[in-house]
Amino acid sequence: MMPESPGENGRSLHRAHELLSFHLDNLPLAVIEWDSRFHISRWSRHAEALFGWPAEAVIGKHPFNFTFVHPEDAESVAEVIKQLLLGVAPQNVSTNRNLTRDGALVECEWHNSIQIDDQGHVVSVLSVVQDVTERNAFERSSRELLAREQALKSQFRAIFESAPGLYLVLTADDYRIVGVSDAYLEATHTDREAIIGRQLFDVFPVTPDRSNAAGVEELTASLERVKRYGQPDTMPVLRYPIPDPATGGFEERHWSPINVPIFDEQGQLSLILHRTEDVTDYLNDAPTIEPTNLELIARARELKTLLERHRSSEEHWHRLFAEAATGIVQADTRGRLLYANQAFCDMLGYTEEALRATDFLALTHPDDRQGDLDELRCLLAGEKNSFVIEKRMLDYRGGMVWCRISVSAQRDRHGTIVSLVAVIEDITAQREAEARQQSLAQRLTRSLENMSDAFYLLDEDWRFSYLNHQAERVLERSSAELLGRNVWEAFPEAREGELWACYHAAIETAEAQQFTFYFPPLAHWFEVNAYPGEEGLAVYFRTVTEQKRLEAQLQEAQRMEAIGHLTGGMAHDFNNLLTVIMGNADLLSEALAADTQLAPLVQAVAESAQRGADLTQRLLAFARRQALAPQPTDINRLIRGLTELLRRTLGEQIELRFHPGQGLWAANIDPSQLESALLNLSINARDAMSDGGHLTIETQNVSLSAQYADEHLELVPGDYVCIAVSDTGTGIPKTIRERVFDPFFTTKEKGKGTGLGLSMVFGFLKQSAGHVNLYSEEGEGTTIKLYLPRIQQAVSDPKLTARDTASLKGCETLLVVEDDVTVREYVVTQLEAAGYGVRQAKDGPSALAMLVADTTIQLIFTDVMMPGGMTGRDLAIAALRLRPDLKVVYTSGYTENAIVHNGRLDEGVRFLGKPYRPVALLRLIREALDED
């Protein structure tokens, strides 16, 4: 390590000096530094504060150069300075008096230390000074008080010992003699030094003949009562022989004693003052006693008799208390235990002696002490004569014992409270049972709070006494709002419904009631279980609105399923017949166009067949069994294209108004079916406006909320395109509004309606995942709103599919698969007439065999529903495995779920619904063949 340079060493010393100066200046005591001549070189700010001189006034001065040292201490201070400068005492602590700048006296304790240079010379002295003026004054005062106390004690002892009365001072615990008057020593022939410190009954023992045994017992009992009650105890005249030093025997003596308790500063019994009077001469010289003294003796004897009776009674009650099964204790007004019976000792596991050494507060659980003190304070203040409290006490192991304590005050004849008596009952088992019951109640409450059902209790006056959180939520009221309120006042509407009757039936019959009802104010269905009890009614309930909605959906679905099966079966066979009828009617119409007699008949056949086809189509629409081909549709453009047809349908008396919505979304819908639905609504509106009116069609974007959707069956919240069709007709009566969408329900005259128009609209909208709603007022008109599901996909331009009849012919080879012979022959005839080569099969298996045999077949035209276990869809799948380039066109009067799922044609499927006309057949075949 390199040695530090002189410059670095100097800087280090300077930093050390600065650090030392900082600490000295900030030391909370006065600091004074002296040079080698004992002149002041440092005077700290605390020195300025203590002595009053500023540093600039004393720096460089010797302590004797200004009035700093008290003149009487100058000699001792000079000796200290001499010893310090000679280096005799490196450290020195001295005390002397100093004077402040104002001349005030300050007593100081000086802690001096010297600093020596390398040659051993004293270069400076550092003094730390502490002001001890107050401390010294306190010590002087304490010494004076102690001396005065000692003098008073000596004076009191002298007074006590020279007092004319017979006095003993005894320790309270073991009755040792600690003080005695001269008169007592003389009367008992004893010496102070011989009896001080000895036990009372060692100095005055039982005589050999035990003639004073009763007196010893009575004196012992009196002293015990003083300890127990903390009150003076006056005894009757007592025979108590004492030792006679002159004879060595015992001298007959009679005494009239009183024992008085003496308490220390903490209120604890420490000493007992025993004062007595020697009445032997009075008793022995009774004939010569003055009459007044004789009266006194008579009263003394009477008092003795009364006291003996009292003690006999006291012993009787003492035995009762001692043998009582309930704990009984006696305490003084400070709570110190004077007596405890065996039951209380057993309760806490202490001996009576151990209990007397403590107090009631120490036996009380810390958390219960304040309540105990409050009650005791009221009792001692005279605000009450007794109190009952339940609290925890501590047994000898520190365990808890729950007690019910009845405390009463014992008073003397002046009304002063002299002691407290407590009767104590162990209620630990009761408390534990209550705790278990409370725990059970808490668990029950938690269960009730966590259960999914709502629950509340009603008392015998129909008032709410409890509600769980679920009940608050369902009833839309808080517990604070309902507790204590009568249920019929809180929910007055409930008086009119099933709730009133069922609740009263439960109470009157004492039998549980289970029921379901609808409560309009809360707009909910409720399932209720009401159980009667002794204190009222316990009610479990839950909302079943969603369940009811699902049940309605299920019923509707089952109804639609039943109608669908019925309709499907009818449509399959009926459409086969209509296909042949309509096709042949069209052919006959062309062939007989010039025949004025037959042409009208053929036209009537064709029109009737078309009405039959429309009827089956409406049935399928209502039953949601029609094959839909939804696509992104511009609704405004569709309605504009339909307005001319609607105007012709409505006639001149009815004005059609169309208000298209701006920025209308695209809807996912089957355009042709939507056109049919709008046409049906327009026809119904026209029939309702026989005297003319307005038909208004409006479109707009709407977003249906979850709340709105929950109130309507099969409706999903989200974005919709709404079409509102409003008329100014007669309106629909309220009594039949709920039935207008039912099939075959109509208010029109017989023969003027099938009752399937609105049901077709309803079924089509539901099958399209949409919604329909009706608003009507009698005499005001009707509005029907159609909600079409929005689609994010862009709308494509409509394809132009019109072809002339000549372009529908072809020469390709086709396979017709149809189980109905009549329909199959009709189709084959039409296709062959158009130039096609046609093969035919009655079912799927035979069609597959034909495909294997004839490789020239380019297209299959197959019915969907066929016997034999293979549908048209199954056939197409198997055929495409053999010939992937094969084209397939389906036909059916009822598809079930073969090529239609969720009411929509499977993607890529070409379908021709029955019944169909020859032109529609040829057009679809041609389009399929020409498709890439």
mmCIF file of N, CA and C in Angstrom, residues 592-697:
data_model
loop_
_atom_site.group_PDB
_atom_site.id
_atom_site.type_symbol
_atom_site.label_atom_id
_atom_site.label_comp_id
_atom_site.label_asym_id
_atom_site.label_seq_id
_atom_site.Cartn_x
_atom_site.Cartn_y
_atom_site.Cartn_z
ATOM 1 N N LEU A 592 -105.434 -27.870 -78.361
ATOM 2 C CA LEU A 592 -106.827 -27.487 -78.593
ATOM 3 C C LEU A 592 -107.033 -25.973 -78.558
ATOM 4 N N ALA A 593 -105.975 -25.259 -78.815
ATOM 5 C CA ALA A 593 -106.072 -23.796 -78.740
ATOM 6 C C ALA A 593 -107.129 -23.259 -79.703
ATOM 7 N N ALA A 594 -107.311 -23.934 -80.839
ATOM 8 C CA ALA A 594 -108.258 -23.431 -81.840
ATOM 9 C C ALA A 594 -109.684 -23.917 -81.609
ATOM 10 N N ASP A 595 -109.828 -24.873 -80.682
ATOM 11 C CA ASP A 595 -111.152 -25.438 -80.428
ATOM 12 C C ASP A 595 -111.842 -24.592 -79.368
ATOM 13 N N THR A 596 -112.817 -23.826 -79.783
ATOM 14 C CA THR A 596 -113.481 -22.895 -78.867
ATOM 15 C C THR A 596 -114.341 -23.599 -77.831
ATOM 16 N N GLN A 597 -114.705 -24.849 -78.088
ATOM 17 C CA GLN A 597 -115.524 -25.560 -77.109
ATOM 18 C C GLN A 597 -114.665 -26.254 -76.050
ATOM 19 N N LEU A 598 -113.616 -26.898 -76.502
ATOM 20 C CA LEU A 598 -112.791 -27.677 -75.564
ATOM 21 C C LEU A 598 -111.720 -26.842 -74.862
ATOM 22 N N ALA A 599 -111.231 -25.786 -75.517
ATOM 23 C CA ALA A 599 -110.138 -24.985 -74.928
ATOM 24 C C ALA A 599 -110.518 -24.414 -73.561
ATOM 25 N N PRO A 600 -111.714 -23.868 -73.369
ATOM 26 C CA PRO A 600 -112.067 -23.361 -72.033
ATOM 27 C C PRO A 600 -112.091 -24.448 -70.971
ATOM 28 N N LEU A 601 -112.523 -25.677 -71.392
ATOM 29 C CA LEU A 601 -112.556 -26.769 -70.413
ATOM 30 C C LEU A 601 -111.149 -27.148 -69.965
ATOM 31 N N VAL A 602 -110.271 -27.210 -70.960
ATOM 32 C CA VAL A 602 -108.879 -27.555 -70.625
ATOM 33 C C VAL A 602 -108.273 -26.464 -69.741
ATOM 34 N N GLN A 603 -108.593 -25.201 -70.040
ATOM 35 C CA GLN A 603 -108.067 -24.094 -69.236
ATOM 36 C C GLN A 603 -108.579 -24.168 -67.798
ATOM 37 N N ALA A 604 -109.852 -24.578 -67.633
ATOM 38 C CA ALA A 604 -110.415 -24.716 -66.279
ATOM 39 C C ALA A 604 -109.693 -25.813 -65.507
ATOM 40 N N VAL A 605 -109.376 -26.918 -66.235
ATOM 41 C CA VAL A 605 -108.627 -28.008 -65.584
ATOM 42 C C VAL A 605 -107.259 -27.496 -65.115
ATOM 43 N N ALA A 606 -106.579 -26.742 -65.993
ATOM 44 C CA ALA A 606 -105.242 -26.229 -65.657
ATOM 45 C C ALA A 606 -105.290 -25.277 -64.469
ATOM 46 N N GLU A 607 -106.299 -24.412 -64.462
ATOM 47 C CA GLU A 607 -106.399 -23.462 -63.352
ATOM 48 C C GLU A 607 -106.712 -24.166 -62.035
ATOM 49 N N SER A 608 -107.577 -25.167 -62.093
ATOM 50 C CA SER A 608 -107.883 -25.920 -60.879
ATOM 51 C C SER A 608 -106.649 -26.642 -60.356
ATOM 52 N N ALA A 609 -105.915 -27.227 -61.283
ATOM 53 C CA ALA A 609 -104.685 -27.914 -60.870
ATOM 54 C C ALA A 609 -103.701 -26.930 -60.245
ATOM 55 N N GLN A 610 -103.628 -25.707 -60.808
ATOM 56 C CA GLN A 610 -102.720 -24.699 -60.248
ATOM 57 C C GLN A 610 -103.142 -24.301 -58.826
ATOM 58 N N ARG A 611 -104.482 -24.168 -58.623
ATOM 59 C CA ARG A 611 -104.949 -23.844 -57.278
ATOM 60 C C ARG A 611 -104.592 -24.962 -56.296
ATOM 61 N N GLY A 612 -104.709 -26.214 -56.766
ATOM 62 C CA GLY A 612 -104.288 -27.330 -55.917
ATOM 63 C C GLY A 612 -102.806 -27.263 -55.598
ATOM 64 N N ALA A 613 -102.012 -26.895 -56.623
ATOM 65 C CA ALA A 613 -100.565 -26.770 -56.394
ATOM 66 C C ALA A 613 -100.267 -25.653 -55.398
ATOM 67 N N ASP A 614 -100.983 -24.526 -55.546
ATOM 68 C CA ASP A 614 -100.782 -23.423 -54.596
ATOM 69 C C ASP A 614 -101.153 -23.837 -53.177
ATOM 70 N N LEU A 615 -102.237 -24.608 -53.068
ATOM 71 C CA LEU A 615 -102.684 -25.039 -51.743
ATOM 72 C C LEU A 615 -101.629 -25.909 -51.071
ATOM 73 N N THR A 616 -101.110 -26.898 -51.793
ATOM 74 C CA THR A 616 -100.093 -27.762 -51.195
ATOM 75 C C THR A 616 -98.832 -26.964 -50.870
ATOM 76 N N GLN A 617 -98.499 -25.989 -51.738
ATOM 77 C CA GLN A 617 -97.310 -25.172 -51.476
ATOM 78 C C GLN A 617 -97.483 -24.354 -50.191
ATOM 79 N N ARG A 618 -98.689 -23.842 -49.975
ATOM 80 C CA ARG A 618 -98.932 -23.071 -48.747
ATOM 81 C C ARG A 618 -98.888 -23.954 -47.501
ATOM 82 N N LEU A 619 -99.432 -25.154 -47.645
ATOM 83 C CA LEU A 619 -99.355 -26.089 -46.522
ATOM 84 C C LEU A 619 -97.903 -26.404 -46.170
ATOM 85 N N LEU A 620 -97.098 -26.651 -47.190
ATOM 86 C CA LEU A 620 -95.677 -26.938 -46.951
ATOM 87 C C LEU A 620 -94.976 -25.724 -46.361
ATOM 88 N N ALA A 621 -95.382 -24.535 -46.811
ATOM 89 C CA ALA A 621 -94.755 -23.322 -46.287
ATOM 90 C C ALA A 621 -95.070 -23.156 -44.815
ATOM 91 N N PHE A 622 -96.348 -23.337 -44.439
ATOM 92 C CA PHE A 622 -96.699 -23.210 -43.033
ATOM 93 C C PHE A 622 -95.994 -24.264 -42.188
ATOM 94 N N ALA A 623 -95.906 -25.493 -42.715
ATOM 95 C CA ALA A 623 -95.264 -26.579 -41.968
ATOM 96 C C ALA A 623 -93.743 -26.495 -42.046
ATOM 97 N N ARG A 624 -93.235 -25.481 -42.742
ATOM 98 C CA ARG A 624 -91.790 -25.255 -42.878
ATOM 99 C C ARG A 624 -91.116 -26.457 -43.522
ATOM 100 N N ARG A 625 -91.765 -27.026 -44.527
ATOM 101 C CA ARG A 625 -91.241 -28.190 -45.224
ATOM 102 C C ARG A 625 -90.935 -27.892 -46.691
ATOM 103 N N GLN A 626 -91.075 -26.646 -47.089
ATOM 104 C CA GLN A 626 -90.761 -26.323 -48.477
ATOM 105 C C GLN A 626 -89.250 -26.195 -48.632
ATOM 106 N N ALA A 627 -88.766 -26.398 -49.799
ATOM 107 C CA ALA A 627 -87.337 -26.291 -50.089
ATOM 108 C C ALA A 627 -87.017 -24.849 -50.445
ATOM 109 N N LEU A 628 -86.246 -24.183 -49.605
ATOM 110 C CA LEU A 628 -85.896 -22.784 -49.824
ATOM 111 C C LEU A 628 -84.493 -22.682 -50.406
ATOM 112 N N ALA A 629 -84.314 -21.653 -51.203
ATOM 113 C CA ALA A 629 -82.992 -21.380 -51.772
ATOM 114 C C ALA A 629 -82.619 -19.949 -51.415
ATOM 115 N N PRO A 630 -82.260 -19.696 -50.131
ATOM 116 C CA PRO A 630 -81.956 -18.322 -49.723
ATOM 117 C C PRO A 630 -80.664 -17.811 -50.360
ATOM 118 N N GLN A 631 -80.624 -16.511 -50.594
ATOM 119 C CA GLN A 631 -79.438 -15.883 -51.171
ATOM 120 C C GLN A 631 -79.431 -14.418 -50.741
ATOM 121 N N PRO A 632 -78.255 -13.756 -50.779
ATOM 122 C CA PRO A 632 -78.219 -12.323 -50.461
ATOM 123 C C PRO A 632 -79.137 -11.550 -51.399
ATOM 124 N N THR A 633 -80.080 -10.800 -50.807
ATOM 125 C CA THR A 633 -81.128 -10.170 -51.600
ATOM 126 C C THR A 633 -81.232 -8.695 -51.262
ATOM 127 N N ASP A 634 -81.319 -7.861 -52.310
ATOM 128 C CA ASP A 634 -81.584 -6.434 -52.148
ATOM 129 C C ASP A 634 -83.096 -6.267 -52.039
ATOM 130 N N ILE A 635 -83.597 -6.048 -50.844
ATOM 131 C CA ILE A 635 -85.044 -6.034 -50.601
ATOM 132 C C ILE A 635 -85.706 -4.860 -51.314
ATOM 133 N N ASN A 636 -85.062 -3.695 -51.290
ATOM 134 C CA ASN A 636 -85.668 -2.548 -51.996
ATOM 135 C C ASN A 636 -85.831 -2.845 -53.483
ATOM 136 N N ARG A 637 -84.806 -3.458 -54.088
ATOM 137 C CA ARG A 637 -84.895 -3.766 -55.523
ATOM 138 C C ARG A 637 -85.967 -4.809 -55.777
ATOM 139 N N LEU A 638 -86.088 -5.809 -54.871
ATOM 140 C CA LEU A 638 -87.109 -6.845 -55.060
ATOM 141 C C LEU A 638 -88.502 -6.226 -55.016
ATOM 142 N N ILE A 639 -88.738 -5.320 -54.038
ATOM 143 C CA ILE A 639 -90.085 -4.739 -53.917
ATOM 144 C C ILE A 639 -90.391 -3.836 -55.107
ATOM 145 N N ARG A 640 -89.388 -3.074 -55.580
ATOM 146 C CA ARG A 640 -89.623 -2.221 -56.767
ATOM 147 C C ARG A 640 -90.039 -3.078 -57.966
ATOM 148 N N GLY A 641 -89.392 -4.241 -58.109
ATOM 149 C CA GLY A 641 -89.740 -5.118 -59.221
ATOM 150 C C GLY A 641 -91.107 -5.738 -59.073
ATOM 151 N N LEU A 642 -91.647 -5.733 -57.844
ATOM 152 C CA LEU A 642 -92.935 -6.364 -57.581
ATOM 153 C C LEU A 642 -94.084 -5.364 -57.571
ATOM 154 N N THR A 643 -93.787 -4.067 -57.610
ATOM 155 C CA THR A 643 -94.843 -3.064 -57.420
ATOM 156 C C THR A 643 -95.906 -3.096 -58.517
ATOM 157 N N GLU A 644 -95.501 -3.357 -59.735
ATOM 158 C CA GLU A 644 -96.487 -3.368 -60.815
ATOM 159 C C GLU A 644 -97.490 -4.490 -60.612
ATOM 160 N N LEU A 645 -96.988 -5.686 -60.252
ATOM 161 C CA LEU A 645 -97.875 -6.808 -59.994
ATOM 162 C C LEU A 645 -98.793 -6.502 -58.810
ATOM 163 N N LEU A 646 -98.237 -5.880 -57.762
ATOM 164 C CA LEU A 646 -99.047 -5.551 -56.600
ATOM 165 C C LEU A 646 -100.140 -4.552 -56.943
ATOM 166 N N ARG A 647 -99.810 -3.560 -57.784
ATOM 167 C CA ARG A 647 -100.832 -2.566 -58.165
ATOM 168 C C ARG A 647 -101.977 -3.231 -58.908
ATOM 169 N N ARG A 648 -101.628 -4.154 -59.811
ATOM 170 C CA ARG A 648 -102.689 -4.842 -60.553
ATOM 171 C C ARG A 648 -103.529 -5.693 -59.615
ATOM 172 N N THR A 649 -102.878 -6.283 -58.581
ATOM 173 C CA THR A 649 -103.596 -7.134 -57.628
ATOM 174 C C THR A 649 -104.520 -6.298 -56.740
ATOM 175 N N LEU A 650 -104.049 -5.115 -56.324
ATOM 176 C CA LEU A 650 -104.810 -4.281 -55.397
ATOM 177 C C LEU A 650 -106.003 -3.604 -56.071
ATOM 178 N N GLY A 651 -105.867 -3.266 -57.342
ATOM 179 C CA GLY A 651 -106.935 -2.570 -58.043
ATOM 180 C C GLY A 651 -106.796 -1.058 -57.910
ATOM 181 N N GLU A 652 -107.696 -0.352 -58.605
ATOM 182 C CA GLU A 652 -107.591 1.107 -58.675
ATOM 183 C C GLU A 652 -108.035 1.808 -57.393
ATOM 184 N N GLN A 653 -108.835 1.140 -56.559
ATOM 185 C CA GLN A 653 -109.351 1.798 -55.350
ATOM 186 C C GLN A 653 -108.299 1.927 -54.235
ATOM 187 N N ILE A 654 -107.250 1.168 -54.369
ATOM 188 C CA ILE A 654 -106.242 1.154 -53.285
ATOM 189 C C ILE A 654 -104.936 1.722 -53.827
ATOM 190 N N GLU A 655 -104.399 2.702 -53.097
ATOM 191 C CA GLU A 655 -103.140 3.339 -53.493
ATOM 192 C C GLU A 655 -101.968 2.617 -52.827
ATOM 193 N N LEU A 656 -100.996 2.241 -53.618
ATOM 194 C CA LEU A 656 -99.792 1.575 -53.113
ATOM 195 C C LEU A 656 -98.703 2.617 -52.880
ATOM 196 N N ARG A 657 -98.145 2.635 -51.694
ATOM 197 C CA ARG A 657 -97.054 3.553 -51.359
ATOM 198 C C ARG A 657 -95.853 2.733 -50.896
ATOM 199 N N PHE A 658 -94.687 3.083 -51.415
ATOM 200 C CA PHE A 658 -93.467 2.370 -51.052
ATOM 201 C C PHE A 658 -92.435 3.377 -50.534
ATOM 202 N N HIS A 659 -91.954 3.159 -49.294
ATOM 203 C CA HIS A 659 -90.950 4.026 -48.681
ATOM 204 C C HIS A 659 -89.687 3.205 -48.392
ATOM 205 N N PRO A 660 -88.757 3.197 -49.321
ATOM 206 C CA PRO A 660 -87.548 2.375 -49.125
ATOM 207 C C PRO A 660 -86.617 2.992 -48.079
ATOM 208 N N GLY A 661 -86.042 2.151 -47.227
ATOM 209 C CA GLY A 661 -85.074 2.618 -46.231
ATOM 210 C C GLY A 661 -83.730 2.903 -46.872
ATOM 211 N N GLN A 662 -83.022 3.900 -46.341
ATOM 212 C CA GLN A 662 -81.717 4.266 -46.872
ATOM 213 C C GLN A 662 -80.634 3.356 -46.284
ATOM 214 N N GLY A 663 -79.649 3.001 -47.118
ATOM 215 C CA GLY A 663 -78.541 2.164 -46.656
ATOM 216 C C GLY A 663 -79.001 0.807 -46.153
ATOM 217 N N LEU A 664 -80.014 0.257 -46.824
ATOM 218 C CA LEU A 664 -80.603 -0.997 -46.358
ATOM 219 C C LEU A 664 -79.612 -2.143 -46.509
ATOM 220 N N TRP A 665 -79.570 -2.988 -45.460
ATOM 221 C CA TRP A 665 -78.679 -4.150 -45.485
ATOM 222 C C TRP A 665 -79.215 -5.198 -46.455
ATOM 223 N N ALA A 666 -78.349 -6.113 -46.850
ATOM 224 C CA ALA A 666 -78.770 -7.265 -47.634
ATOM 225 C C ALA A 666 -79.399 -8.289 -46.703
ATOM 226 N N ALA A 667 -80.447 -8.977 -47.173
ATOM 227 C CA ALA A 667 -81.133 -9.993 -46.377
ATOM 228 C C ALA A 667 -80.872 -11.365 -46.978
ATOM 229 N N ASN A 668 -80.773 -12.382 -46.104
ATOM 230 C CA ASN A 668 -80.564 -13.757 -46.565
ATOM 231 C C ASN A 668 -81.931 -14.427 -46.654
ATOM 232 N N ILE A 669 -82.506 -14.478 -47.868
ATOM 233 C CA ILE A 669 -83.900 -14.900 -48.027
ATOM 234 C C ILE A 669 -84.070 -15.516 -49.405
ATOM 235 N N ASP A 670 -85.109 -16.347 -49.563
ATOM 236 C CA ASP A 670 -85.480 -16.904 -50.869
ATOM 237 C C ASP A 670 -86.343 -15.857 -51.578
ATOM 238 N N PRO A 671 -85.844 -15.219 -52.625
ATOM 239 C CA PRO A 671 -86.575 -14.096 -53.250
ATOM 240 C C PRO A 671 -87.969 -14.475 -53.731
ATOM 241 N N SER A 672 -88.083 -15.641 -54.363
ATOM 242 C CA SER A 672 -89.390 -16.012 -54.923
ATOM 243 C C SER A 672 -90.420 -16.223 -53.829
ATOM 244 N N GLN A 673 -89.981 -16.853 -52.716
ATOM 245 C CA GLN A 673 -90.921 -17.070 -51.610
ATOM 246 C C GLN A 673 -91.287 -15.757 -50.931
ATOM 247 N N LEU A 674 -90.323 -14.813 -50.842
ATOM 248 C CA LEU A 674 -90.625 -13.508 -50.260
ATOM 249 C C LEU A 674 -91.648 -12.771 -51.128
ATOM 250 N N GLU A 675 -91.492 -12.888 -52.452
ATOM 251 C CA GLU A 675 -92.475 -12.252 -53.339
ATOM 252 C C GLU A 675 -93.869 -12.827 -53.103
ATOM 253 N N SER A 676 -93.932 -14.171 -52.950
ATOM 254 C CA SER A 676 -95.232 -14.808 -52.681
ATOM 255 C C SER A 676 -95.810 -14.310 -51.364
ATOM 256 N N ALA A 677 -94.938 -14.153 -50.337
ATOM 257 C CA ALA A 677 -95.412 -13.687 -49.040
ATOM 258 C C ALA A 677 -95.958 -12.275 -49.138
ATOM 259 N N LEU A 678 -95.252 -11.377 -49.842
ATOM 260 C CA LEU A 678 -95.724 -10.006 -50.003
ATOM 261 C C LEU A 678 -97.025 -9.964 -50.798
ATOM 262 N N LEU A 679 -97.142 -10.829 -51.793
ATOM 263 C CA LEU A 679 -98.368 -10.876 -52.584
ATOM 264 C C LEU A 679 -99.539 -11.332 -51.710
ATOM 265 N N ASN A 680 -99.297 -12.328 -50.845
ATOM 266 C CA ASN A 680 -100.351 -12.803 -49.943
ATOM 267 C C ASN A 680 -100.792 -11.702 -48.991
ATOM 268 N N LEU A 681 -99.813 -10.959 -48.416
ATOM 269 C CA LEU A 681 -100.147 -9.875 -47.494
ATOM 270 C C LEU A 681 -100.939 -8.786 -48.208
ATOM 271 N N SER A 682 -100.586 -8.507 -49.447
ATOM 272 C CA SER A 682 -101.295 -7.473 -50.216
ATOM 273 C C SER A 682 -102.723 -7.889 -50.504
ATOM 274 N N ILE A 683 -102.912 -9.175 -50.799
ATOM 275 C CA ILE A 683 -104.266 -9.663 -51.077
ATOM 276 C C ILE A 683 -105.127 -9.554 -49.825
ATOM 277 N N ASN A 684 -104.559 -9.939 -48.655
ATOM 278 C CA ASN A 684 -105.302 -9.827 -47.399
ATOM 279 C C ASN A 684 -105.650 -8.372 -47.103
ATOM 280 N N ALA A 685 -104.692 -7.457 -47.364
ATOM 281 C CA ALA A 685 -104.938 -6.034 -47.136
ATOM 282 C C ALA A 685 -106.038 -5.530 -48.068
ATOM 283 N N ARG A 686 -106.006 -5.980 -49.317
ATOM 284 C CA ARG A 686 -107.041 -5.553 -50.271
ATOM 285 C C ARG A 686 -108.424 -5.983 -49.809
ATOM 286 N N ASP A 687 -108.521 -7.226 -49.284
ATOM 287 C CA ASP A 687 -109.816 -7.729 -48.837
ATOM 288 C C ASP A 687 -110.310 -6.971 -47.612
ATOM 289 N N ALA A 688 -109.381 -6.363 -46.833
ATOM 290 C CA ALA A 688 -109.771 -5.612 -45.638
ATOM 291 C C ALA A 688 -110.145 -4.168 -45.969
ATOM 292 N N MET A 689 -109.908 -3.743 -47.231
ATOM 293 C CA MET A 689 -110.221 -2.357 -47.632
ATOM 294 C C MET A 689 -111.196 -2.398 -48.803
ATOM 295 N N SER A 690 -112.391 -2.884 -48.519
ATOM 296 C CA SER A 690 -113.391 -3.020 -49.585
ATOM 297 C C SER A 690 -113.797 -1.665 -50.151
ATOM 298 N N ASP A 691 -113.672 -0.609 -49.365
ATOM 299 C CA ASP A 691 -114.047 0.722 -49.833
ATOM 300 C C ASP A 691 -112.824 1.520 -50.285
ATOM 301 N N GLY A 692 -111.701 0.860 -50.461
ATOM 302 C CA GLY A 692 -110.490 1.543 -50.878
ATOM 303 C C GLY A 692 -109.660 2.010 -49.688
ATOM 304 N N GLY A 693 -108.437 2.465 -50.005
ATOM 305 C CA GLY A 693 -107.560 2.935 -48.925
ATOM 306 C C GLY A 693 -106.115 2.994 -49.407
ATOM 307 N N HIS A 694 -105.207 2.869 -48.465
ATOM 308 C CA HIS A 694 -103.776 2.933 -48.774
ATOM 309 C C HIS A 694 -103.090 1.671 -48.273
ATOM 310 N N LEU A 695 -102.180 1.153 -49.084
ATOM 311 C CA LEU A 695 -101.286 0.068 -48.673
ATOM 312 C C LEU A 695 -99.860 0.621 -48.716
ATOM 313 N N THR A 696 -99.225 0.650 -47.565
ATOM 314 C CA THR A 696 -97.881 1.236 -47.456
ATOM 315 C C THR A 696 -96.879 0.145 -47.113
ATOM 316 N N ILE A 697 -95.806 0.123 -47.926
ATOM 317 C CA ILE A 697 -94.705 -0.821 -47.660
ATOM 318 C C ILE A 697 -93.469 0.004 -47.324
#
